[in-house]
Short mmCIF file of C-alpha atoms in Angstrom, two decimals:
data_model
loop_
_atom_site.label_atom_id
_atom_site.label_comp_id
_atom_site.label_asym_id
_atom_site.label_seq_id
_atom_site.Cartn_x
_atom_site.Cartn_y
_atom_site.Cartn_z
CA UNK A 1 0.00 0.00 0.00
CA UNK A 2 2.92 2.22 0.85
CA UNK A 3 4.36 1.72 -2.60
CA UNK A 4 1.33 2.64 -4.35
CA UNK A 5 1.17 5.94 -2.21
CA UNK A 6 4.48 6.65 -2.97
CA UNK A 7 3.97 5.90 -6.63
CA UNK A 8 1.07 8.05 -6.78
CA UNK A 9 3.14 11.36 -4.63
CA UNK A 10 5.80 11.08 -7.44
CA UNK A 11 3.57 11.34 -10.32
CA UNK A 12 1.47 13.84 -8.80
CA UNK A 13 4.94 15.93 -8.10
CA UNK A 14 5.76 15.37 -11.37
CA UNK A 15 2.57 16.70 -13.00
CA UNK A 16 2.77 19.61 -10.63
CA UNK A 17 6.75 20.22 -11.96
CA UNK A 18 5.50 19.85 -15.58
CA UNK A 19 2.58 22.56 -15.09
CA UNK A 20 4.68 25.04 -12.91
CA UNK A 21 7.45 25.18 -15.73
CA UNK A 22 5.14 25.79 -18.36
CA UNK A 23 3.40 28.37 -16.16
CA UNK A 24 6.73 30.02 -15.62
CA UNK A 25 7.61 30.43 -19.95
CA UNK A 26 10.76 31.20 -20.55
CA UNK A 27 11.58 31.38 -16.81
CA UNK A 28 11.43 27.54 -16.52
CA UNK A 29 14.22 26.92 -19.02
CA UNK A 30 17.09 25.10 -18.43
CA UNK A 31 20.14 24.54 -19.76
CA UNK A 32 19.41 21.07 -21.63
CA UNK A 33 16.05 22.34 -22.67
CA UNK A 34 17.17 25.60 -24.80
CA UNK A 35 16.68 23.63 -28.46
CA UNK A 36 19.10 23.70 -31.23
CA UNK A 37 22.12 25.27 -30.41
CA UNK A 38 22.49 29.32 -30.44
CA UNK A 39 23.18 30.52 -34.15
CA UNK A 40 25.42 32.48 -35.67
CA UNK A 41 26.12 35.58 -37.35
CA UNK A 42 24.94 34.03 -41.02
CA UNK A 43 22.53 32.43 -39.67
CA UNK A 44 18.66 33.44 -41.46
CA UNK A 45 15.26 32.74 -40.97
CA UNK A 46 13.16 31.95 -44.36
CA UNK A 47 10.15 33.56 -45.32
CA UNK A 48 8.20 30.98 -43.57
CA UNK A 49 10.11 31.10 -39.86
CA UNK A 50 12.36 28.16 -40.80
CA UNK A 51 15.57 29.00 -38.74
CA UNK A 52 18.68 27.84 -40.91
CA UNK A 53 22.61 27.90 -39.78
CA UNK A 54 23.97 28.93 -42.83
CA UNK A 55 23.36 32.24 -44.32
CA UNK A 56 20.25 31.54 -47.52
CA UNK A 57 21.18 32.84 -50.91
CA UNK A 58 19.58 35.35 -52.46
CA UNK A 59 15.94 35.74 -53.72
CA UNK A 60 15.70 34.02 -57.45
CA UNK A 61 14.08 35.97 -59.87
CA UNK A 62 11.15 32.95 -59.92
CA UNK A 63 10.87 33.38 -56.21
CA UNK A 64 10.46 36.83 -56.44
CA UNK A 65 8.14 36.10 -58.94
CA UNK A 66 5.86 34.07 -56.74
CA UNK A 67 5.87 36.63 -54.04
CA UNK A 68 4.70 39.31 -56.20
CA UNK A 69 1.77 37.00 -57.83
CA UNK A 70 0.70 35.90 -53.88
CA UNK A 71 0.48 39.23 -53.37
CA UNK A 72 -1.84 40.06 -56.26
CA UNK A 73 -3.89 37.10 -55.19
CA UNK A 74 -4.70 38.52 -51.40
CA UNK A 75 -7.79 40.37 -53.25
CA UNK A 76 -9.06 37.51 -55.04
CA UNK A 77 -9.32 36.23 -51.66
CA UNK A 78 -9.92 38.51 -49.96
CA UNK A 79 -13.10 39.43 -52.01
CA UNK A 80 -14.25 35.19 -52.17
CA UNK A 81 -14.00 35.12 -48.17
CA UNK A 82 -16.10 38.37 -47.85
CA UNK A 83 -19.00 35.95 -49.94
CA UNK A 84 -17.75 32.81 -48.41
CA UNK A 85 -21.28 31.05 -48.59
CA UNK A 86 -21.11 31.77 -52.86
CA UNK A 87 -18.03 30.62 -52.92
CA UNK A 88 -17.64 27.56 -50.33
CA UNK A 89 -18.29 24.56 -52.44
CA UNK A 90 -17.31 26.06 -55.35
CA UNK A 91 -14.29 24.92 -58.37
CA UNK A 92 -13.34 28.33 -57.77
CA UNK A 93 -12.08 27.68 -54.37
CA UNK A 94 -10.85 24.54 -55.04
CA UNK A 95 -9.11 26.19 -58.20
CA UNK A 96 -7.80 29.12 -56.22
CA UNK A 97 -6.47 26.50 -53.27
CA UNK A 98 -4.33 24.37 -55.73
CA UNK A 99 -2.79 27.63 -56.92
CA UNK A 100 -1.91 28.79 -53.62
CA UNK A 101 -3.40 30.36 -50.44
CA UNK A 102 -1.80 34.10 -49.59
CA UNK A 103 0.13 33.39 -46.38
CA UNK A 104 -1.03 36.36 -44.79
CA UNK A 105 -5.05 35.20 -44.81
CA UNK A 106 -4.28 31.38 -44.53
CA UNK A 107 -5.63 31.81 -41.23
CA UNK A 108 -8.52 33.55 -42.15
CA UNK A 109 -9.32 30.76 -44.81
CA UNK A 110 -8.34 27.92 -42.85
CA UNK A 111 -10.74 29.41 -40.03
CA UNK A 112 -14.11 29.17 -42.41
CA UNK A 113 -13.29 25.65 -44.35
CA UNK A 114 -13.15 24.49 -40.07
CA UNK A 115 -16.23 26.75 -39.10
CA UNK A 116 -14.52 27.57 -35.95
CA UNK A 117 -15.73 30.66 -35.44
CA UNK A 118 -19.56 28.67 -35.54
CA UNK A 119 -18.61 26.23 -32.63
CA UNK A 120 -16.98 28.84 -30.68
CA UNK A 121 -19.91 30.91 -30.42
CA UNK A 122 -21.78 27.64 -29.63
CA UNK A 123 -19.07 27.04 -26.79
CA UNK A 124 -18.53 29.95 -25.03
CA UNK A 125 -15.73 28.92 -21.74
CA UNK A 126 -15.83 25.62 -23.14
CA UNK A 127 -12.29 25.65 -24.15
CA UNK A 128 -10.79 27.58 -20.75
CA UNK A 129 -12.70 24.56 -18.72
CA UNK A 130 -11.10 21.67 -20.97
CA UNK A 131 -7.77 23.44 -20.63
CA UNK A 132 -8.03 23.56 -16.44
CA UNK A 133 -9.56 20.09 -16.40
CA UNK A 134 -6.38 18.90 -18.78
CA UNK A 135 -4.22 20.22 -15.76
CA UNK A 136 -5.64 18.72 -13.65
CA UNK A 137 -6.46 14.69 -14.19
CA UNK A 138 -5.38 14.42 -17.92
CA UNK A 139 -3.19 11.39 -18.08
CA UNK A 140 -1.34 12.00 -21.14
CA UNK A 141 0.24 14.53 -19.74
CA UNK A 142 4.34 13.68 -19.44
CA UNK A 143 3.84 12.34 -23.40
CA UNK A 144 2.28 15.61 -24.65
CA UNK A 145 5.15 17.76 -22.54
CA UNK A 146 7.85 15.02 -23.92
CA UNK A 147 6.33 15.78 -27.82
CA UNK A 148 5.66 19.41 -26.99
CA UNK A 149 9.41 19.77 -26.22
CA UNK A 150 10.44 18.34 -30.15
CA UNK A 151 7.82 19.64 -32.31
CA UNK A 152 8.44 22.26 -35.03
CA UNK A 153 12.12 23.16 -32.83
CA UNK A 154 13.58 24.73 -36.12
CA UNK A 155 11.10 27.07 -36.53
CA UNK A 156 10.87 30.85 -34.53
CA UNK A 157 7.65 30.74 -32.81
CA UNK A 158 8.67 27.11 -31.42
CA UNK A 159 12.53 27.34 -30.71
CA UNK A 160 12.19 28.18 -27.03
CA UNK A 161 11.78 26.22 -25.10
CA UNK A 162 8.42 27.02 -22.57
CA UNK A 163 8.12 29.96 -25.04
CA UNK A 164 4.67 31.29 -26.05
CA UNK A 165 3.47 28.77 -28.71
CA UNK A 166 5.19 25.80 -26.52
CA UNK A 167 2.99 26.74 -24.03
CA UNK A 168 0.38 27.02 -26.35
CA UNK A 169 0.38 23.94 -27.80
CA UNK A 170 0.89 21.90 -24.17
CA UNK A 171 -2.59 23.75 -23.15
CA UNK A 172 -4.55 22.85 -26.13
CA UNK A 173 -2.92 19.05 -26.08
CA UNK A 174 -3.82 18.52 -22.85
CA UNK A 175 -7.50 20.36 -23.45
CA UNK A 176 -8.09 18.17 -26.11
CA UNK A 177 -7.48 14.90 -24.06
CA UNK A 178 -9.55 16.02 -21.73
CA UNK A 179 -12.56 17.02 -24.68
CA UNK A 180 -12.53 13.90 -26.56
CA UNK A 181 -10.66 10.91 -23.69
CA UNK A 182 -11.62 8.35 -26.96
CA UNK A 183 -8.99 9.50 -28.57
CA UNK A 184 -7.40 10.92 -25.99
CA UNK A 185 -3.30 11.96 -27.29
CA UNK A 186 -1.14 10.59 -30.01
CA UNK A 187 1.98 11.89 -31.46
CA UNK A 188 0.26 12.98 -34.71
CA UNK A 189 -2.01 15.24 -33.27
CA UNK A 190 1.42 17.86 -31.54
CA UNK A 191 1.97 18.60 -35.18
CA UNK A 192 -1.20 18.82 -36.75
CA UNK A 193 -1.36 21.43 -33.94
CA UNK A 194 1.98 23.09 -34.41
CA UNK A 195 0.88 23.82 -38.00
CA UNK A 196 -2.94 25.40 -36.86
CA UNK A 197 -1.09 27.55 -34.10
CA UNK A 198 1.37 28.98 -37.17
CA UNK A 199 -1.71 30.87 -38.47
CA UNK A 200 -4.44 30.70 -35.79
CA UNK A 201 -4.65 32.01 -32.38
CA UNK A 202 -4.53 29.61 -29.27
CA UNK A 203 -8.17 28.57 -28.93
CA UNK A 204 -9.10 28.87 -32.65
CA UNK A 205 -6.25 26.34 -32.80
CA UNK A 206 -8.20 23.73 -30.66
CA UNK A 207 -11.10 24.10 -32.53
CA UNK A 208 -9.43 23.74 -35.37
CA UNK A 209 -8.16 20.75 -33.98
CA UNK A 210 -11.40 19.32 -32.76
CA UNK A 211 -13.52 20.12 -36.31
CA UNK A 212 -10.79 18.29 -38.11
CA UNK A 213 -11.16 15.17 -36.09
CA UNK A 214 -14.65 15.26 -35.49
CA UNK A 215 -15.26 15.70 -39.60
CA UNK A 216 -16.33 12.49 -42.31
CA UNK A 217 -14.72 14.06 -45.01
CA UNK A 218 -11.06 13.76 -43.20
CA UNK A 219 -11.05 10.83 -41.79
CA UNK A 220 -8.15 12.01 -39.39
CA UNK A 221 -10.67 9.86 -36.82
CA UNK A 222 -9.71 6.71 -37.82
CA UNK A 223 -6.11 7.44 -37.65
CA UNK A 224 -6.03 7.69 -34.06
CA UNK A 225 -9.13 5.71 -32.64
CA UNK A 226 -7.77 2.20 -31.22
CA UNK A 227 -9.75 0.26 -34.05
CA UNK A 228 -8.04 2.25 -37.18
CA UNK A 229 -11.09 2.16 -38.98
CA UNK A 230 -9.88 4.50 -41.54
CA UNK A 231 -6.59 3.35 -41.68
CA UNK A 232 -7.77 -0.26 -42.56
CA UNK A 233 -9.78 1.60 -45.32
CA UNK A 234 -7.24 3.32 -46.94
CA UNK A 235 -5.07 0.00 -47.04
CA UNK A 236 -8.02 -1.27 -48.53
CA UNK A 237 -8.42 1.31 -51.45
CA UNK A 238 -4.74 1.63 -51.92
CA UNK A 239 -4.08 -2.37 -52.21
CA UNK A 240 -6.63 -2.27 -54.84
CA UNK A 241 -5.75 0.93 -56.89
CA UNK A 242 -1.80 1.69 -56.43
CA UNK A 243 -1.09 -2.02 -57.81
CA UNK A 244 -2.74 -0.61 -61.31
CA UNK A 245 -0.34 2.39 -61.05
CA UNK A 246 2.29 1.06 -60.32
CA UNK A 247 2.48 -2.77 -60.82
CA UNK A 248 6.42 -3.17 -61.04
CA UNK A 249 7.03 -1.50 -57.79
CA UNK A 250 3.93 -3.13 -56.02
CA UNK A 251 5.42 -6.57 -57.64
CA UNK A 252 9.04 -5.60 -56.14
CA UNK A 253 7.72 -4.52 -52.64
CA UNK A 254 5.56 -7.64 -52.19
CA UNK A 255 8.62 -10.04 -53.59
CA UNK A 256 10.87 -8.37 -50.87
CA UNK A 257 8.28 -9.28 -48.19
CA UNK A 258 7.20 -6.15 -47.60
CA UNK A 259 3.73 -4.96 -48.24
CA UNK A 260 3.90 -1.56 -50.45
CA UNK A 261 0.28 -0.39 -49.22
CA UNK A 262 1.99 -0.69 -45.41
CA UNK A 263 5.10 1.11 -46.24
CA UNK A 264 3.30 3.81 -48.23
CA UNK A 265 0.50 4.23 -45.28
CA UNK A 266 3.37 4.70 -42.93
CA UNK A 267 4.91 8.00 -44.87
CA UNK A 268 0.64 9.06 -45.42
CA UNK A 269 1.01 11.29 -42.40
CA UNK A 270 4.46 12.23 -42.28
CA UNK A 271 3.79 13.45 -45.31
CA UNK A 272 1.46 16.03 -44.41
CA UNK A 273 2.62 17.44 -41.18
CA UNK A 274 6.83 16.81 -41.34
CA UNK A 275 9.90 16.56 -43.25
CA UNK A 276 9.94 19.01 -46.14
CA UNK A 277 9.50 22.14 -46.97
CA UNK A 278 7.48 24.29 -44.58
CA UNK A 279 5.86 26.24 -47.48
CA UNK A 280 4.96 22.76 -49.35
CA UNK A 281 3.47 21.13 -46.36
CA UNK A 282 1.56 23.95 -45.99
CA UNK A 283 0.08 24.01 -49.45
CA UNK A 284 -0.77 20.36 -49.40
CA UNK A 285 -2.42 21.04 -46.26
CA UNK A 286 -4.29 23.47 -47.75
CA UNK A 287 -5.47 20.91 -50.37
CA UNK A 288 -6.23 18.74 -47.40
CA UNK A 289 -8.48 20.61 -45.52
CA UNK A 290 -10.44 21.98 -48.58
CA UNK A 291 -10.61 18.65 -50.47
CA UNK A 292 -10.81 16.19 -47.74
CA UNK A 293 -9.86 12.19 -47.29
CA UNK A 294 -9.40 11.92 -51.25
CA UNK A 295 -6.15 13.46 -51.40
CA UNK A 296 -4.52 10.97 -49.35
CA UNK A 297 -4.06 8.02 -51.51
CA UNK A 298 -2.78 10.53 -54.42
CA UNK A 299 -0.35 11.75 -52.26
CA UNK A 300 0.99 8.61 -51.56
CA UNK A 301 0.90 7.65 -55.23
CA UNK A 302 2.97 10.41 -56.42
CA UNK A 303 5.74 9.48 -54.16
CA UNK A 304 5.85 5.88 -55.12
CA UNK A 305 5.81 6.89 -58.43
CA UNK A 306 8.90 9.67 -58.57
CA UNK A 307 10.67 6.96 -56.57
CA UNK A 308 10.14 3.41 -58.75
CA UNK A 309 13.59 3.40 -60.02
CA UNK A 310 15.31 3.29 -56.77
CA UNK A 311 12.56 1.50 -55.27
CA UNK A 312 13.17 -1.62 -57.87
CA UNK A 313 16.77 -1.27 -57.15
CA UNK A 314 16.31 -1.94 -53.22
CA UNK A 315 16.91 -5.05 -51.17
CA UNK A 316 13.95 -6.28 -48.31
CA UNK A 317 16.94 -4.62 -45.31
CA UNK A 318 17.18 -1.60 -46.85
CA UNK A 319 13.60 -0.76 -48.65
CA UNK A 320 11.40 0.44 -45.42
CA UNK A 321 14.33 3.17 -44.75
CA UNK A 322 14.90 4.28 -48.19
CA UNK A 323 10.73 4.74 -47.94
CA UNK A 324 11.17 6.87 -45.25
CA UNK A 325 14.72 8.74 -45.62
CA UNK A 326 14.12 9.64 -49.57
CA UNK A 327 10.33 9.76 -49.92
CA UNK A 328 11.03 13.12 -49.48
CA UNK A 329 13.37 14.05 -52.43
CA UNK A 330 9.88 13.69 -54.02
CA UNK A 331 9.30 16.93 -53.52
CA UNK A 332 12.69 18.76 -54.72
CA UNK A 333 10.48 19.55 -58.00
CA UNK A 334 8.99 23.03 -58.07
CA UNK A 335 6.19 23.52 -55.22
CA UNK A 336 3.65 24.36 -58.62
CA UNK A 337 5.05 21.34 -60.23
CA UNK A 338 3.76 18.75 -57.06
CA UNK A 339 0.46 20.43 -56.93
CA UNK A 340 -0.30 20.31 -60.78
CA UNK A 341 0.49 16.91 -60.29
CA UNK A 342 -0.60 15.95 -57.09
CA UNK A 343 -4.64 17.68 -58.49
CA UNK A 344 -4.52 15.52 -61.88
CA UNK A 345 -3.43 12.43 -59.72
CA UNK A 346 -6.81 13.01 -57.57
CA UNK A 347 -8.91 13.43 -60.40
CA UNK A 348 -7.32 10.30 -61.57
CA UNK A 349 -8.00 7.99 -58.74
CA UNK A 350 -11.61 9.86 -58.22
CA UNK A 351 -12.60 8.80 -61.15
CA UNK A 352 -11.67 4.81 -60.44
CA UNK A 353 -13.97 4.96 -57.40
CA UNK A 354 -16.54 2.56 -59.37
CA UNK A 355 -13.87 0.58 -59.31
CA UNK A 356 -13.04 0.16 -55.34
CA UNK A 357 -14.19 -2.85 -53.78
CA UNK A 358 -17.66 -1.17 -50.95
CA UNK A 359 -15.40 -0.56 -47.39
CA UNK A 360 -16.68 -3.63 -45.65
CA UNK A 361 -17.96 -3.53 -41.83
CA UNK A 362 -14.68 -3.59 -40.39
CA UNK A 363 -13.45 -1.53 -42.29
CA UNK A 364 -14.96 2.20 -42.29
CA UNK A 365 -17.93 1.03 -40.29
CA UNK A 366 -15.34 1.20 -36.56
CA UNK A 367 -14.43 5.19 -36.44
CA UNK A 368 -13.42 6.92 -33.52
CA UNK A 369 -16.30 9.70 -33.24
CA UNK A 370 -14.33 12.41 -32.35
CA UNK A 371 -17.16 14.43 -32.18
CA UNK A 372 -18.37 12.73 -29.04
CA UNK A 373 -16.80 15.33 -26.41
CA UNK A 374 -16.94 14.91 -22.80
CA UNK A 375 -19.96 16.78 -21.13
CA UNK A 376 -18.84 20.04 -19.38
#
């Protein structure tokens, strides 16, 4: 009985150390917990708040380019979002997406395909009691500071350690966990996150957070729900339509022993929230969130597809890390280039949904209803 008291002091300290330093900011830092090591004199930050270490050469003339059209765009936009219920389900804004969202109303437009400022006003508090319940009894609570402390490091508004969007993202973590206990906390979620609290302010990021998991047309449920309903889906589409695409690299993968819809499902994710460019995540996030679940599979596709040759020339040892250290030289092609691509591979595949075998019980039928919050 002693030990279990015991037990129980030390995590309770523990959760009370956690809070207090995150309570403190940038007080609370220590030594070990200060991030990448200080820059120096060359060092730059990118148009995006990527820190770098080395000094970044000059604007191209195509870059430039791009910054001046972006800029001519913020009217078009500007103009749709001012008649957002013309333009909502419209080819227009799906158009306009693949061609690029200004950076300076992403949040804005991210904030009406989410409805967030709808649930809010159907909310009021509801986020502030989440957050203080999270501190309180949320057990997921060393994993989210662990996560927390490695998420987005390279980048301004998350390099400090305890620093404002830190802090941010620990509260809405732990609010979340507390809002919807089914699914509770996984990795995933700290980055999806990360990337909401780049353009949206602390609690629009959680309901950001919670419309994206609690919506059909993602399917982020099923990623994170203990029965993977959507997960076991998308393994179901992809075994039956990547195969077509791509039958000599499907052929290699499955003579290796190792199952190309797994090893593709496994980068789905990653794909989308870490490990290239900051400005290209962001764009196929974009896509994402306006065209939903069907952009997953082409995603994958496109990867598997830029990388057949050195796929076919990989051993079984060595093909599950090549899938994950090079999936992303994919991308070095212009950020234009993916999306042109990445729109006529979903068109593509949408049109072979006659084709797809009906998701069977066990399949689609076992989501995670993220939409199921705990009562206040």
């Amino acid at each position: 009985m002693d030990m279990v008291e015991n037990a129980d002091s030390l995590q309770a300290q523990e959760r009370k150390d956690i809070l207090m330093k995150y309570d403190k900011g940038h007080r609370a830092g220590l030594p070990e917990d200060k991030g990448p090591e200080p820059v120096g004199i060359n060092s730059s930050i990118d148009r995006f708040g990527i820190l770098h270490e080395t000094e970044l050469p000059p604007v191209t003339a195509r870059e430039a380019k791009k910054i001046r059209r972006e800029m001519t765009r913020t009217s078009k936009w500007m103009e749709m979002l001012g008649e957002w219920e013309t333009y909502k389900h419209s080819s227009k804004l799906i158009d306009r997406v693949y061609k690029g969202i200004p950076m300076n109303i992403r949040g804005p437009v991210w904030s009406v395909l989410l409805n967030i400022q709808e649930i809010k006003l159907k909310n009021p508090g509801r986020y502030q009691i989440m957050k203080e319940r999270g501190k309180r009894s949320s057990e997921h609570i060393h994993h989210i500071d662990l996560d927390v402390r490695t998420t987005l490091r390279n980048h301004v508004f998350f390099r400090d350690r305890y620093g404002a969007k830190q802090r941010e993202l620990f509260y809405i973590l732990l609010a979340y966990s507390e809002y919807n206990p089914e699914v509770g906390y996984c990795r995933d979620l700290s980055h999806i996150t990360a990337l909401f609290l780049l353009y949206l302010p602390e609690e629009d990021a959680f309901w950001a957070l919670v419309q994206l998991l609690a919506s059909e047309r993602h399917s982020l449920p099923g990623f994170h729900s203990p029965n993977g309903g959507t997960v076991q889906g998308l393994q179901d589409q992809q075994e039956h339509v990547v195969p077509k695409s791509q039958p000599k690299t499907m052929w290699h993968q499955d003579k290796e022993g190792l199952c190309g819809q797994c090893a593709s499902l496994g980068c789905l994710l990653r794909n989308l929230i870490d490990g290239i460019s900051l400005g290209l995540t962001l764009r196929l996030w974009d896509v994402y969130l306006v065209e939903g679940e069907q952009v997953l599979m082409p995603i994958t596709s496109i990867a598997l597809k830029v990388q057949q040759k050195r796929l076919m020339k990989t051993s079984r040892c060595g093909l599950w890390a090549r899938l994950r250290n090079q999936f992303f030289d994919t991308w070095a092609m212009n950020d234009d280039t993916v999306l042109k691509h990445l729109r006529a591979s979903t068109k593509k595949l949408t049109r072979k949904q006659g084709d797809l075998p009906p998701p069977g019980p066990t399949a689609l039928g076992r989501r995670c209803v993220a939409g199921s919050p705990q009562p206040v």
